Amino acid sequence: MLDSYSWGDAAAEKRDLPHAVQRQWIADDAGTLLGTLNAASDALMPILHGAKSQALNWLIALILLDLGLLVGVFLLVRRGVLLPLRTLNLAARDLLQGDYTTRVAPAGVGEITEIAHAYNAGAQQIHELLTQMREDQEGLQRSEIIFQGLASNALVGIFLIARDRFSFVSQKMADIFGYMPDEMIGHLTLLSIIAPRERYLVDEALKSGRNQKISTLRFERHGRRKDGSLFDIEIFITLVGTGDDAALIGLVQDITESKQAESSAQLAAIAYENSSEAIAITDATGVIIDVNPAYSRMTGYWPDEVAGELLVLLRPGRHNRDFYDQMWHAINTKGRWEGEYWLQRKSGEEYAQRVVLDTAWNHDGSVNCRVVMLSDVTQKKQVETAIWNQAHHDPLTGLPNRQYFNEHLKVSVDEADRQTQSIALLFLDLDLFKEVNDSMGHEMGDHLLSEVAKRLRSCTDDLHFIARLGGDEFVILVAEKSDGPRLDKLQLDALCRRLLDGITEPYSLAGNMIQISASLGVALYPADADNAEMLMRHVDMAMYQAKAAGRNGYQYFDQSMRDRASMQHDLLVALPEAIEAGQFFLLYQPIYSFRTGQIIKAEALLRWRHPAFGVIAPMDFIPFAEERQLMQPLGDWVFREAIQQLGVWRQDMAPDLRLTVNVSPGQFSLAQAGLEAVLGLLDAQGLPPDCLSLEFNEHLLMNLGPLMRDRLHYLHHLGMRFSVGAVSVGMPALLASRDLLFETLKLEREVTEQVSDNEAARLVCESVVALAHRLGMRVIAEGIASQAQYKLLRDMGCDAGQGFWLGEPLDQDSFEQRLRDARAPHA
């Protein structure tokens, strides 16, 4: 078929044939070809199936062989390459994660093993390097913490200087100089904190240190704070490095206090050696370590003679065990004791020491030493003793005075309470001593008091405490002893009788023999009083009771006196209400002229009609009124009543009658006494000022101050008249005063009562009358109780008199009747 058709021709012919022919041709050719192929296929298929089976067997065998080879190669590669590489990978991963302890076991051969060795070596080096770095870092951290701790808590300032400026300063450093750390770091130099006049010296020291390669420098200079103030500093500097990299590390300390302490220590050492005060240094137990020269001069003992010995004042000596127990208690608890002590010098001379012992402590609270300052106060003690004696003893008699007695009485009362014992207090007052003093002078009176004191001593023993309270008042304190007999009335009676008998023995004064007596009161504690003050009040009452009973005797404090004291207390409370309640009234005692026998005056006498106690005399309530500052309202009432009544009497029955009103010192000494208002009361009644006479006692006259004197002059200028009453002791004061304004002088009752039977009393009266007349004053005698007294006083020249013999105090109606029936007394 191939030969039948030529490709070229066929192609040419095809192009020329119609398409259907062409397609037919092609289909025919394909069918032919397909048949051929099928025949070939049928021939070849068996051959191909055999070859295929053989080839498949060979292929399977080759595949199995390849698989075996591949598995072997894989296992070989895995063991020698993959596993070592995986191990290296894991180790490298651990290394990257910071585990430098992982190591790779060498496996395989060749480069893998070398790589493993190289890895292990590198990891070991890295581990060692990092360990060293960590240790170095920890060391640096520890060093920095320590440095910061030191810098923050150091008592000194720390600084670093690089390139001539502070690169670090501690807070303490900044505080020392008054800066904040940031103000110094990078801004200030070392020389800027040094006093300007010393900067050159510091700079030269630093240069010299660098040149001589001295690593450490120390110097003391004056630092300069931020505010410009200067202070003492000590600097330690360490030079680090050389050249531009050189740095300074330094410490700064404020040594102002230490410099002052050093100076003080030097001064203390100088003072210790040169002090005039003796100083001893002892250990905790009081054993002497050292003494200064003044100690040797004072005691006579040299340091080597007393060193190692117990301080003398700490040894048992003059004082009892309680004294030393209290002293050591103060030393051990307070570290200090001071007091006075009597010792002997080496020569045997006794002297008084003033001792101040102080303790110096260690930081742990233990005793370092004791410092004892000793002063010789012998002369001071002698002066003090003399002063104490002067302050506590009566200079005239040498007996204890009132102050000393009061102190001793309180101590005795306390002791009696502790020991459950009794004490007796005797109060002695001389009878008629005022008359002796006035008639014979103060010098003789003082001599008499001295003699009385001697007799009191001779009549008592050492168990009795005798004191002079003042004037002619003495007290004797008798205390029971723990080992002695109990106080009883027989014993006290014998003592009182012995005292009174001793005093009544005649005395020789200026060649004259005189005789006096005494009144004595006795009170017991605790039987008669609860305390010292009450005991003194009660014995005073007992003494006045003895004087009222006729003198030259003694009286014990009893229930009646206690009732009187109770009454006085009640009066003190009730007095303010009594004025408003109208419980006061006036009595009028007539005063008769000795020349005419007529009533020329009347003395207004105040009385208190108490609802419970009856009529009370002024002497029982006037002191309370003065104490309660009630004298002005009470005095105003008296003047109103008296002047109103005087106005009625002068108008109706006695035109020349005058009235005397007593004025107490407490009333007259008030800044606003109200006495000027009396003139207004007189004007209101149409009475002249001289119809009223104000009577003062001599005690007020003896204490006449500028205020009282000016007031007297003023009232006298206005026409008022004055009288001084009950003159005795105060006569010398009256005679010594100048510009006397008194028109009348009264002789006291105690003198006039004895004028008829006592020569001394008669002499006193005659002297007073004569002196008063020389001074232009009239004399009125009070307390006239008999016709004999009246005649004697009249013959002496007395101008007038009053008393129960002439006329007792009368109420208003009775006095008016007396005015109507007045007549002179019969001689």
XYZ file of C-alpha atoms in Angstrom, residues 407-798:
392
model
C 9.351 73.935 165.201
C 10.231 71.893 168.277
C 6.588 71.668 169.350
C 5.516 70.221 165.994
C 8.346 67.702 166.106
C 7.428 66.738 169.660
C 3.771 66.273 168.731
C 4.708 64.059 165.785
C 7.046 62.039 167.976
C 4.355 61.669 170.628
C 1.987 60.343 167.962
C 4.536 57.799 166.765
C 5.468 56.646 170.247
C 1.916 56.891 171.669
C 3.187 59.184 174.426
C 2.050 62.380 176.083
C 3.575 65.830 176.321
C 2.796 68.710 178.646
C 3.035 72.376 177.685
C 3.409 75.067 180.366
C 2.773 78.730 179.448
C 4.211 81.231 181.960
C 3.483 84.948 181.958
C 5.043 87.341 184.516
C 2.644 89.336 186.635
C 2.989 93.155 186.674
C 6.133 93.059 184.581
C 4.892 96.069 182.617
C 4.923 98.176 185.731
C 8.499 97.195 186.504
C 9.526 97.917 182.958
C 7.829 101.299 182.938
C 8.950 102.427 186.362
C 12.543 101.210 186.214
C 13.248 101.339 182.493
C 13.822 98.786 179.774
C 17.360 98.033 180.826
C 16.229 96.858 184.227
C 13.334 95.025 182.626
C 15.734 93.163 180.357
C 17.938 92.321 183.316
C 14.900 90.953 185.141
C 13.972 88.771 182.161
C 17.508 87.369 182.065
C 17.292 86.495 185.754
C 13.913 84.841 185.221
C 15.374 82.741 182.388
C 18.198 81.592 184.658
C 15.747 80.573 187.378
C 13.621 78.667 184.886
C 16.713 76.712 183.841
C 17.605 75.993 187.439
C 14.083 74.738 188.179
C 14.031 72.325 185.230
C 16.303 69.660 183.806
C 17.588 68.581 180.401
C 14.309 66.845 179.605
C 12.472 70.178 179.586
C 12.526 72.504 176.581
C 12.326 76.149 177.705
C 11.671 79.027 175.309
C 10.871 82.709 175.466
C 8.012 83.627 173.134
C 8.533 87.359 173.543
C 8.001 90.020 176.171
C 7.464 88.314 179.520
C 6.030 85.085 178.077
C 7.847 81.784 178.526
C 6.940 78.201 177.699
C 8.235 74.895 179.082
C 7.685 71.725 177.066
C 7.806 68.441 178.997
C 7.930 65.273 176.884
C 7.819 61.683 178.015
C 10.779 59.467 177.306
C 10.347 55.959 175.973
C 12.315 54.564 178.910
C 11.052 57.077 181.468
C 7.982 57.402 183.673
C 4.623 58.497 182.341
C 3.538 62.089 182.896
C 1.149 62.469 185.812
C -0.495 65.352 187.614
C 1.654 65.042 190.729
C 4.803 65.406 188.669
C 3.402 68.450 186.819
C 2.082 70.015 190.016
C 5.534 69.773 191.584
C 7.126 71.338 188.496
C 4.622 74.217 188.423
C 5.074 74.927 192.128
C 8.859 74.810 191.739
C 8.726 77.256 188.831
C 6.433 79.724 190.598
C 8.427 79.544 193.851
C 11.667 80.160 191.960
C 10.255 83.208 190.188
C 8.804 84.814 193.308
C 12.175 84.895 195.067
C 13.291 88.574 195.390
C 15.479 90.111 192.652
C 18.150 92.714 193.132
C 17.879 95.359 190.408
C 20.040 98.469 190.597
C 20.361 98.070 194.350
C 16.600 97.658 194.812
C 15.004 94.430 195.904
C 11.823 93.740 193.980
C 9.518 90.787 193.908
C 7.295 89.567 191.074
C 5.073 86.594 190.466
C 3.863 84.641 187.455
C 0.711 83.019 186.105
C 1.073 79.574 184.632
C -1.175 77.576 182.315
C -0.848 73.837 181.642
C -2.224 71.797 178.720
C -1.597 68.181 177.737
C -1.277 66.473 174.402
C -3.208 64.552 173.194
C -5.642 64.830 176.087
C -6.388 68.543 175.565
C -5.641 69.093 171.882
C -5.492 67.373 168.502
C -2.504 69.267 167.147
C 0.267 71.670 168.071
C -1.673 74.805 167.170
C -4.664 73.797 169.260
C -2.389 72.871 172.153
C -0.879 76.352 172.067
C -4.290 78.019 172.049
C -5.510 75.921 174.948
C -2.469 76.486 177.143
C -2.838 80.215 176.471
C -6.413 79.998 177.744
C -5.241 78.166 180.823
C -2.642 80.848 181.536
C -5.199 83.658 181.275
C -7.480 81.698 183.543
C -4.655 81.510 186.089
C -4.087 85.259 185.780
C -7.799 85.938 186.193
C -7.840 83.714 189.299
C -5.529 86.088 191.146
C -2.035 85.555 189.697
C 0.904 83.645 191.163
C -0.795 80.358 190.408
C -1.352 77.788 187.731
C -4.365 76.347 185.996
C -4.851 73.238 183.886
C -6.849 73.465 180.704
C -10.261 71.940 181.459
C -13.648 71.327 179.945
C -14.919 74.813 180.736
C -12.078 76.326 178.762
C -12.775 73.839 175.978
C -16.369 74.985 175.967
C -15.171 78.557 175.808
C -12.994 77.686 172.829
C -15.977 76.010 171.217
C -18.030 79.079 171.922
C -15.427 81.282 170.318
C -15.551 79.114 167.225
C -19.311 79.414 167.108
C -19.057 83.163 167.571
C -16.641 83.394 164.713
C -19.179 81.713 162.462
C -22.229 83.619 163.751
C -20.658 87.100 163.822
C -21.550 88.210 160.247
C -25.230 87.353 160.760
C -25.337 89.033 164.191
C -24.842 92.501 162.697
C -27.819 92.137 160.361
C -29.907 90.456 163.045
C -29.481 93.456 165.395
C -27.946 91.397 168.213
C -25.555 94.186 169.290
C -26.361 96.895 171.822
C -24.519 99.606 173.740
C -23.960 100.169 177.452
C -22.767 103.496 178.853
C -20.331 103.720 181.763
C -20.282 107.138 183.414
C -17.005 108.986 183.901
C -16.949 111.365 186.879
C -14.874 114.436 187.342
C -12.773 114.231 190.512
C -13.056 117.993 190.926
C -16.830 118.448 190.615
C -18.116 114.913 191.153
C -20.328 115.289 188.083
C -20.669 113.056 185.052
C -18.600 114.655 182.322
C -18.351 111.745 179.943
C -19.724 108.347 179.207
C -17.848 105.496 177.619
C -19.904 103.581 175.039
C -19.369 99.871 175.568
C -20.359 97.405 172.872
C -22.076 94.149 173.827
C -23.389 91.200 171.828
C -26.608 89.564 172.966
C -26.147 86.085 171.497
C -29.293 83.924 171.387
C -27.412 80.888 172.742
C -24.526 82.277 174.822
C -26.162 85.371 176.262
C -24.370 88.700 176.597
C -20.785 88.592 175.251
C -18.073 91.160 176.024
C -16.055 92.797 173.206
C -12.838 91.042 174.162
C -14.512 87.766 173.155
C -15.595 88.805 169.658
C -13.640 91.887 168.528
C -10.601 89.763 167.494
C -12.915 87.658 165.368
C -14.458 90.751 163.820
C -10.991 92.007 162.901
C -10.098 88.615 161.491
C -13.278 88.477 159.386
C -12.830 92.115 158.284
C -16.131 93.094 159.888
C -14.824 96.005 161.950
C -15.986 98.657 159.522
C -19.694 97.684 159.425
C -19.629 96.966 163.157
C -17.884 100.272 163.905
C -20.304 102.186 161.656
C -23.215 100.768 163.646
C -21.623 101.776 166.968
C -21.027 105.349 165.794
C -24.554 105.729 164.451
C -26.117 104.467 167.673
C -23.800 106.409 169.994
C -24.021 109.753 168.159
C -27.791 109.525 167.794
C -28.141 108.861 171.513
C -25.653 111.581 172.424
C -27.667 114.071 170.414
C -30.793 113.271 172.415
C -29.022 113.523 175.790
C -27.232 116.809 175.039
C -30.466 118.365 173.857
C -32.689 117.175 176.691
C -30.633 116.736 179.854
C -26.830 117.218 179.624
C -25.710 119.894 177.142
C -22.004 119.418 177.942
C -21.983 115.626 177.963
C -19.257 113.997 175.881
C -18.990 110.439 174.683
C -15.967 108.163 174.346
C -16.003 105.398 171.750
C -13.308 102.731 171.565
C -11.690 102.193 168.173
C -9.830 98.947 167.514
C -6.507 98.865 165.696
C -8.079 96.637 163.053
C -10.715 99.262 162.300
C -8.435 102.283 162.318
C -5.777 100.662 160.090
C -8.236 99.964 157.258
C -7.527 101.884 154.066
C -11.171 103.011 154.114
C -11.883 103.112 157.822
C -15.071 105.175 157.441
C -14.149 107.410 160.400
C -14.527 110.552 158.263
C -18.215 109.690 157.937
C -18.497 110.203 161.717
C -18.257 113.948 161.134
C -21.287 113.746 158.882
C -23.219 111.929 161.594
C -22.286 114.665 164.071
C -23.408 117.378 161.669
C -26.708 115.593 161.127
C -27.338 115.710 164.916
C -26.104 119.280 165.221
C -23.209 118.183 167.469
C -19.721 119.726 167.572
C -16.819 117.375 166.686
C -15.190 117.739 170.116
C -18.168 116.148 171.870
C -16.922 112.781 170.639
C -13.634 111.289 171.808
C -12.085 108.309 170.009
C -10.178 106.044 172.372
C -7.219 103.947 171.157
C -5.205 101.436 173.092
C -1.483 101.838 173.541
C -0.633 98.985 171.166
C -2.050 100.976 168.282
C -0.081 104.003 169.412
C 3.156 101.995 169.511
C 2.576 100.933 165.897
C 1.381 104.256 164.578
C 2.145 104.240 160.850
C 2.066 107.127 158.355
C -1.518 106.344 157.293
C -2.803 106.352 160.883
C -0.798 109.429 161.811
C -2.090 111.405 158.828
C -5.649 110.330 159.588
C -5.310 111.423 163.224
C -4.010 114.844 162.169
C -6.843 115.248 159.703
C -9.590 114.320 162.160
C -8.014 116.453 164.889
C -7.898 119.401 162.517
C -11.630 118.968 161.956
C -12.215 119.175 165.728
C -12.346 115.579 166.892
C -10.573 114.601 170.118
C -8.713 111.430 171.058
C -7.891 109.402 174.125
C -5.293 106.714 174.740
C -6.506 104.012 177.095
C -5.017 101.352 179.386
C -1.527 102.839 179.334
C 1.267 100.706 180.826
C 3.925 99.156 178.607
C 3.231 101.626 175.862
C 4.095 104.659 177.936
C 7.671 104.978 176.662
C 6.332 104.864 173.134
C 3.830 107.582 174.045
C 6.517 109.762 175.528
C 8.838 109.224 172.580
C 6.243 110.155 169.951
C 6.017 113.684 168.659
C 3.085 115.921 167.776
C 0.781 114.094 170.210
C -2.880 114.795 169.523
C -4.365 112.986 172.510
C -6.203 115.049 175.143
C -6.893 112.200 177.553
C -4.855 109.358 178.960
C -6.310 106.395 180.840
C -4.667 104.368 183.569
C -5.345 100.684 183.015
C -7.425 98.608 185.390
C -4.553 96.325 186.470
C -2.653 99.302 187.893
C -5.527 101.096 189.590
C -6.739 97.907 191.264
C -3.389 97.604 193.084
C -2.717 101.245 193.736
C -3.879 100.992 197.343
C -1.699 98.033 198.367
C 1.214 97.902 195.936
C 4.004 100.426 196.130
C 5.176 99.747 192.579
C 1.683 100.299 191.214
C 1.394 103.534 193.153
C 4.739 104.779 191.774
C 3.636 103.938 188.251
C 0.392 105.852 188.658
C 2.079 108.916 190.098
C 4.650 108.944 187.292
C 2.058 108.562 184.559
C -0.184 111.313 186.003
C 2.686 113.750 186.356
C 4.021 113.053 182.874
C 0.576 113.292 181.253
C -0.058 116.682 182.887
C 3.330 117.912 181.690
C 2.259 116.898 178.184
C -1.037 118.762 178.506
C -3.252 115.716 178.835
C -5.909 114.894 181.391
C -5.806 111.539 183.187
C -8.745 109.199 183.711
C -8.358 106.188 185.984
C -10.441 103.168 185.045
C -11.387 100.173 187.127
C -11.871 102.052 190.421
C -13.315 99.404 192.733
C -13.021 101.014 196.173
C -13.115 104.285 198.002
C -9.453 103.898 198.970
C -8.457 103.652 195.364
C -10.586 106.660 194.538
C -8.944 108.827 197.211
C -5.400 107.813 196.286
C -5.988 108.489 192.607
C -7.681 111.799 193.312
C -4.811 112.856 195.541
C -2.297 111.907 192.849
C -3.968 114.411 190.557
C -6.152 112.225 188.403
